[in-house]
XYZ file of N, CA and C in Angstrom:
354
model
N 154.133 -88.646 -162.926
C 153.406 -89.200 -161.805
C 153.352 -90.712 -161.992
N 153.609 -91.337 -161.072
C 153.332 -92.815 -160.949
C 152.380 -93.919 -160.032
N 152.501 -94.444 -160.524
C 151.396 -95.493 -160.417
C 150.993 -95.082 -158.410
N 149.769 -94.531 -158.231
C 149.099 -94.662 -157.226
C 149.295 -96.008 -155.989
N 149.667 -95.665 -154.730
C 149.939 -96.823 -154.090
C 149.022 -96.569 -152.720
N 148.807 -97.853 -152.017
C 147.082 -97.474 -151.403
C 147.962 -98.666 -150.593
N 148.816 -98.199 -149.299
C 149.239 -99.474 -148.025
C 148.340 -99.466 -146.973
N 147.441 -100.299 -146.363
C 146.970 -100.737 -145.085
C 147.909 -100.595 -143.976
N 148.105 -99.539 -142.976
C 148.725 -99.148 -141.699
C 148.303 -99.955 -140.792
N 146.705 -100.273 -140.684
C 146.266 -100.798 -139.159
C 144.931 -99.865 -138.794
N 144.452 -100.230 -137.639
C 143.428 -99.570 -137.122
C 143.923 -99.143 -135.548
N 142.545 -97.839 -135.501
C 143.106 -97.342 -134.334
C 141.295 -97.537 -133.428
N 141.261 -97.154 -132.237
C 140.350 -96.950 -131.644
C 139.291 -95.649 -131.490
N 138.858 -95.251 -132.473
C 138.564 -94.053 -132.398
C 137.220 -93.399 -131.635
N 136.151 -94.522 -131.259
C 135.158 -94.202 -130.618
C 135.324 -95.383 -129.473
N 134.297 -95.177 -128.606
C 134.409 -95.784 -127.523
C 134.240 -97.114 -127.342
N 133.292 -97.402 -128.627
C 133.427 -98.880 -129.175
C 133.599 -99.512 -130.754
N 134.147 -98.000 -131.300
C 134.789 -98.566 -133.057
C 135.808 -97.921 -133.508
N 136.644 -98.468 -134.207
C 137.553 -97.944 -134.889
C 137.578 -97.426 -136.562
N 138.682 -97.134 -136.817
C 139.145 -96.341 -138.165
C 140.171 -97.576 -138.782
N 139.863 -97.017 -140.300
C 141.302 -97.895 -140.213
C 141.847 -96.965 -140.925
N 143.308 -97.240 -141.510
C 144.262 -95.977 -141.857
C 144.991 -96.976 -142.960
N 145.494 -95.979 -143.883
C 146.452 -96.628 -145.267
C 147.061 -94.847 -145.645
N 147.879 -95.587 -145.981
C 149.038 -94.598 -146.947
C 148.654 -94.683 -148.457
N 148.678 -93.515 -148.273
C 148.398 -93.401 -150.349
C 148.833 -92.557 -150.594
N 149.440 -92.924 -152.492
C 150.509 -91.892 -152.728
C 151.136 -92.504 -154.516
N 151.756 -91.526 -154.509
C 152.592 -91.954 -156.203
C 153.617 -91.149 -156.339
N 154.263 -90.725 -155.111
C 155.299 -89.782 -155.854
C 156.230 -89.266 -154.591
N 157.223 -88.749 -154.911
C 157.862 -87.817 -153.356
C 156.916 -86.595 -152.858
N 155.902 -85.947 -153.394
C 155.160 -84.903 -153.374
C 153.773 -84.887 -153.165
N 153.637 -86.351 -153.583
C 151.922 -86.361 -153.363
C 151.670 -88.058 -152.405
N 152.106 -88.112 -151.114
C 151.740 -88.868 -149.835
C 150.753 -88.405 -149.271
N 149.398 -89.035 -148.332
C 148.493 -88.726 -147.571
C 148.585 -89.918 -146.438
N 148.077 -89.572 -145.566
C 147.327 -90.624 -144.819
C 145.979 -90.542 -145.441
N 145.090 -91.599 -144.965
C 143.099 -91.145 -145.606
C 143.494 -92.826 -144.150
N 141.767 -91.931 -143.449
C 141.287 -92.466 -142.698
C 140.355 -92.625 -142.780
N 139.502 -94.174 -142.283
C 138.273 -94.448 -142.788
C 137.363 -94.735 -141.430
N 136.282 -94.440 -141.513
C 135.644 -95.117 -140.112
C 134.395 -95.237 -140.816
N 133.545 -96.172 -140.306
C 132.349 -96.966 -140.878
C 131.348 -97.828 -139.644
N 130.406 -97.142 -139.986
C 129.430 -97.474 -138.496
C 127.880 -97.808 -139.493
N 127.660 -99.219 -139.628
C 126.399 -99.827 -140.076
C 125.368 -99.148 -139.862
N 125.218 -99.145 -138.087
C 124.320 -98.650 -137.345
C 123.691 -97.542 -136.822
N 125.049 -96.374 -137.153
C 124.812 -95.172 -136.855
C 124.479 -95.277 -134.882
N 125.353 -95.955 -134.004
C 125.459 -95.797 -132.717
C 126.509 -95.821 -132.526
N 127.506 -95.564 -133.409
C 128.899 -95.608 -132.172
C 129.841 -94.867 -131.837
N 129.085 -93.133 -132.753
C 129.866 -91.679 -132.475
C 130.254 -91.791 -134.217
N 131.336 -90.471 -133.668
C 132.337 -90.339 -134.549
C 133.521 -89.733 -133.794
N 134.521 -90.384 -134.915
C 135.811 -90.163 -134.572
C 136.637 -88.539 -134.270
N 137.064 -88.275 -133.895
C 137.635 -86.898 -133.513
C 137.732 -86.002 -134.512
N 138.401 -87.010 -135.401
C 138.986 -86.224 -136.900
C 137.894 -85.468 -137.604
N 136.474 -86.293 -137.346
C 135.527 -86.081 -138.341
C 135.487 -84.537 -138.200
N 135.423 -83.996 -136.939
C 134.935 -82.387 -137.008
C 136.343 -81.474 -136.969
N 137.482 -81.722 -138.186
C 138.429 -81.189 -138.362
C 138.195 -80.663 -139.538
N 139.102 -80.211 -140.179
C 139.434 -79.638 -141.646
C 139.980 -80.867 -142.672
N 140.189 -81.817 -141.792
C 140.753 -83.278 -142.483
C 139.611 -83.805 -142.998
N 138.531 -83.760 -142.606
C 137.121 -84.785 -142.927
C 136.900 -84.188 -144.481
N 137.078 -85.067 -145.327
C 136.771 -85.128 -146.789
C 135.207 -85.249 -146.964
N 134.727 -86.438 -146.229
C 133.456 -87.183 -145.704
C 132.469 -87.438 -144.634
N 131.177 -87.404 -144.469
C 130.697 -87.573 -143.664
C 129.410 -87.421 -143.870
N 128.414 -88.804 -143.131
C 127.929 -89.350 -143.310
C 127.100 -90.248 -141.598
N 125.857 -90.387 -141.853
C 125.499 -91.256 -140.843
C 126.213 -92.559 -140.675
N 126.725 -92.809 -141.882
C 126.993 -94.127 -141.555
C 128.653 -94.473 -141.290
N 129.563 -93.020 -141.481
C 130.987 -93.324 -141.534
C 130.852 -91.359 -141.898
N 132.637 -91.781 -141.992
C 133.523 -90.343 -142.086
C 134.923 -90.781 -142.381
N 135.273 -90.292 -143.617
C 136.524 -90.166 -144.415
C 137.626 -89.061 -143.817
N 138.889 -88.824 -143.842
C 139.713 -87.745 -143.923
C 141.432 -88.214 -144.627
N 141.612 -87.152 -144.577
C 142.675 -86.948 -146.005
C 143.936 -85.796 -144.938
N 145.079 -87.047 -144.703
C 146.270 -85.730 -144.318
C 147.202 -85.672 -145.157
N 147.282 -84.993 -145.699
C 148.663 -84.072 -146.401
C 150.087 -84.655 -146.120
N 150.759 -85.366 -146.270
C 152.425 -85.588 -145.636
C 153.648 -84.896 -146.195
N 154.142 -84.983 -146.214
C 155.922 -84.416 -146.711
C 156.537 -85.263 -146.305
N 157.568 -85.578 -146.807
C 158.834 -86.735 -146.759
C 160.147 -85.511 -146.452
N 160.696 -86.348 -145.720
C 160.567 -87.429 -144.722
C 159.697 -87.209 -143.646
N 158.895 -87.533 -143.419
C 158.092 -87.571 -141.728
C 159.076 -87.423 -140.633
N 158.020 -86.349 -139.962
C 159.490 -86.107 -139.033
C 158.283 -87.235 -138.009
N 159.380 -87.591 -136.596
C 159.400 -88.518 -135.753
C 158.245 -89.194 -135.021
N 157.814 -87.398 -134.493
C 156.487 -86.914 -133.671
C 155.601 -86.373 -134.927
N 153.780 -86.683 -134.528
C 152.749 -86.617 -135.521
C 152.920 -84.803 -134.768
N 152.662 -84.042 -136.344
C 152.063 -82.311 -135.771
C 150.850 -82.534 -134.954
N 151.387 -81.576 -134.318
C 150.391 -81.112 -133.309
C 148.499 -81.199 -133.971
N 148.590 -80.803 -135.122
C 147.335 -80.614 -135.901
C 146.536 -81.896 -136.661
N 147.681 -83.360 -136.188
C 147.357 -84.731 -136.941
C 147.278 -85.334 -135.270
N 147.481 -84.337 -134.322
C 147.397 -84.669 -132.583
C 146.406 -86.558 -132.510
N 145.266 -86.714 -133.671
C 143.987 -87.657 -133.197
C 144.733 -88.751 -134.018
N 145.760 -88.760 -135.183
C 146.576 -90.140 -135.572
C 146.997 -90.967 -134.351
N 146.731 -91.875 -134.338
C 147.157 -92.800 -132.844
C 148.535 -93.086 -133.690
N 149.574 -92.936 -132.678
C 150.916 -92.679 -132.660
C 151.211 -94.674 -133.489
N 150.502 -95.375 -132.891
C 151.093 -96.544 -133.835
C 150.724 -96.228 -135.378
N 149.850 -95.918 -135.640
C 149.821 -96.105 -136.738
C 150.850 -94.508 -137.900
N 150.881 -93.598 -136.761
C 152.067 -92.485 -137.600
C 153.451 -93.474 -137.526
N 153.695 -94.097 -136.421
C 155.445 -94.872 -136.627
C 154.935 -95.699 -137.720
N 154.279 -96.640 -138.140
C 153.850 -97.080 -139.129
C 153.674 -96.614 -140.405
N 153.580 -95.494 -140.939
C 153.638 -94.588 -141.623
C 154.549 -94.263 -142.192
N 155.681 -93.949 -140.886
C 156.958 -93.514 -141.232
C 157.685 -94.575 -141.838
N 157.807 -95.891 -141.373
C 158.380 -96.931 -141.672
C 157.580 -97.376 -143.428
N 156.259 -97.495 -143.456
C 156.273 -97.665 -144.835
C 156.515 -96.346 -146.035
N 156.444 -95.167 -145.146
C 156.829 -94.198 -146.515
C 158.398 -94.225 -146.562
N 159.463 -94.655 -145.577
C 160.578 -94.358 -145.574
C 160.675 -95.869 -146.738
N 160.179 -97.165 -146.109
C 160.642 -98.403 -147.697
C 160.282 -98.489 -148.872
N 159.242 -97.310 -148.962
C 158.725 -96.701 -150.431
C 159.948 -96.014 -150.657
N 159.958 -94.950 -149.981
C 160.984 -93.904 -150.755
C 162.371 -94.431 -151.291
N 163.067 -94.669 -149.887
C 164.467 -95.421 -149.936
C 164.323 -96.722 -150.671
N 163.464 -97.270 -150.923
C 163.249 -98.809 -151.896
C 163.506 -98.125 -152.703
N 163.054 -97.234 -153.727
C 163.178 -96.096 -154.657
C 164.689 -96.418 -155.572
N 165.153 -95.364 -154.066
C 166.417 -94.637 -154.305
C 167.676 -96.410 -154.398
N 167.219 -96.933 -153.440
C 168.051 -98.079 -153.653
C 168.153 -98.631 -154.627
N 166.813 -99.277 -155.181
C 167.174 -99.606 -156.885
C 167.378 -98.957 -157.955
N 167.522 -97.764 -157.786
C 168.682 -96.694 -159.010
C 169.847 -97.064 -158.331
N 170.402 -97.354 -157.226
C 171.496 -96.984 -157.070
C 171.912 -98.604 -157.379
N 171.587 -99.218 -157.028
C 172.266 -100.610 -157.193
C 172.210 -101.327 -155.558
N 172.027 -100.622 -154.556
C 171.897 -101.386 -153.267
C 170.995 -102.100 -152.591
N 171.362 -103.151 -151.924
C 170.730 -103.920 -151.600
C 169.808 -103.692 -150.361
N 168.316 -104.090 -150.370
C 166.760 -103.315 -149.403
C 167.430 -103.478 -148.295
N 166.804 -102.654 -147.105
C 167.104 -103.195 -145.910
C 165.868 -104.041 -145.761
N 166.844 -105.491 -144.722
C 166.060 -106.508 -144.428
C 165.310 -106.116 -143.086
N 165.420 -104.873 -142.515
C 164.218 -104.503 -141.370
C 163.385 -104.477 -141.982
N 163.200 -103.829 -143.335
C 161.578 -103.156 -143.890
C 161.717 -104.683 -144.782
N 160.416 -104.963 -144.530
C 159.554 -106.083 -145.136
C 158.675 -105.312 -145.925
């Protein structure tokens, strides 16, 4: 197992006036997640969809955690069952687990990164 990696995706809109934010975490071809975070000071601004799933790790007056499962390669379209991932941040996803992985495989092999993935 290797070293744990924790990428910032972005935020999505998840209540009517707050959002989540989302990161990739992971150390391996086998063990990728999304984990979504949402955080409300005030306790007025809902909760996010996810919270009352099987994904919610957490929850709390003041916020709600969840934890998705991935497999490599990500296919294109989010499952039906990750339906509340706002689609930017799954293409986002895909693009940093694909320059994790293939970054990988490229430097065993000797080839040079692609200059799309930053």
């Amino acid at each position: 197992m290797g070293e744990v990696v924790k990428r910032y995706l972005g935020a999505g809109l998840s209540t009517a006036v707050g959002g989540d934010a989302w990161c990739l975490v992971g150390s391996g071809p086998d063990g990728w997640a999304l984990e979504g975070r949402f955080e409300d000071d005030r306790g007025a601004l809902g909760t996010p969809l996810w919270a009352d799933t099987r994904f919610c790790t957490e929850r709390s007056d003041w916020g709600a955690a969840c934890w998705l499962p991935l497999t490599t390669p990500l296919a294109e379209e989010r499952p039906e069952e990750y339906s509340f991932v706002p689609e930017s941040i799954w293409a986002a996803a895909r693009r940093e687990l694909r320059r994790l992985t293939e970054g990988e495989k490229d430097a065993e092999s000797g080839a040079a990164p692609d200059p799309a993935h930053k």
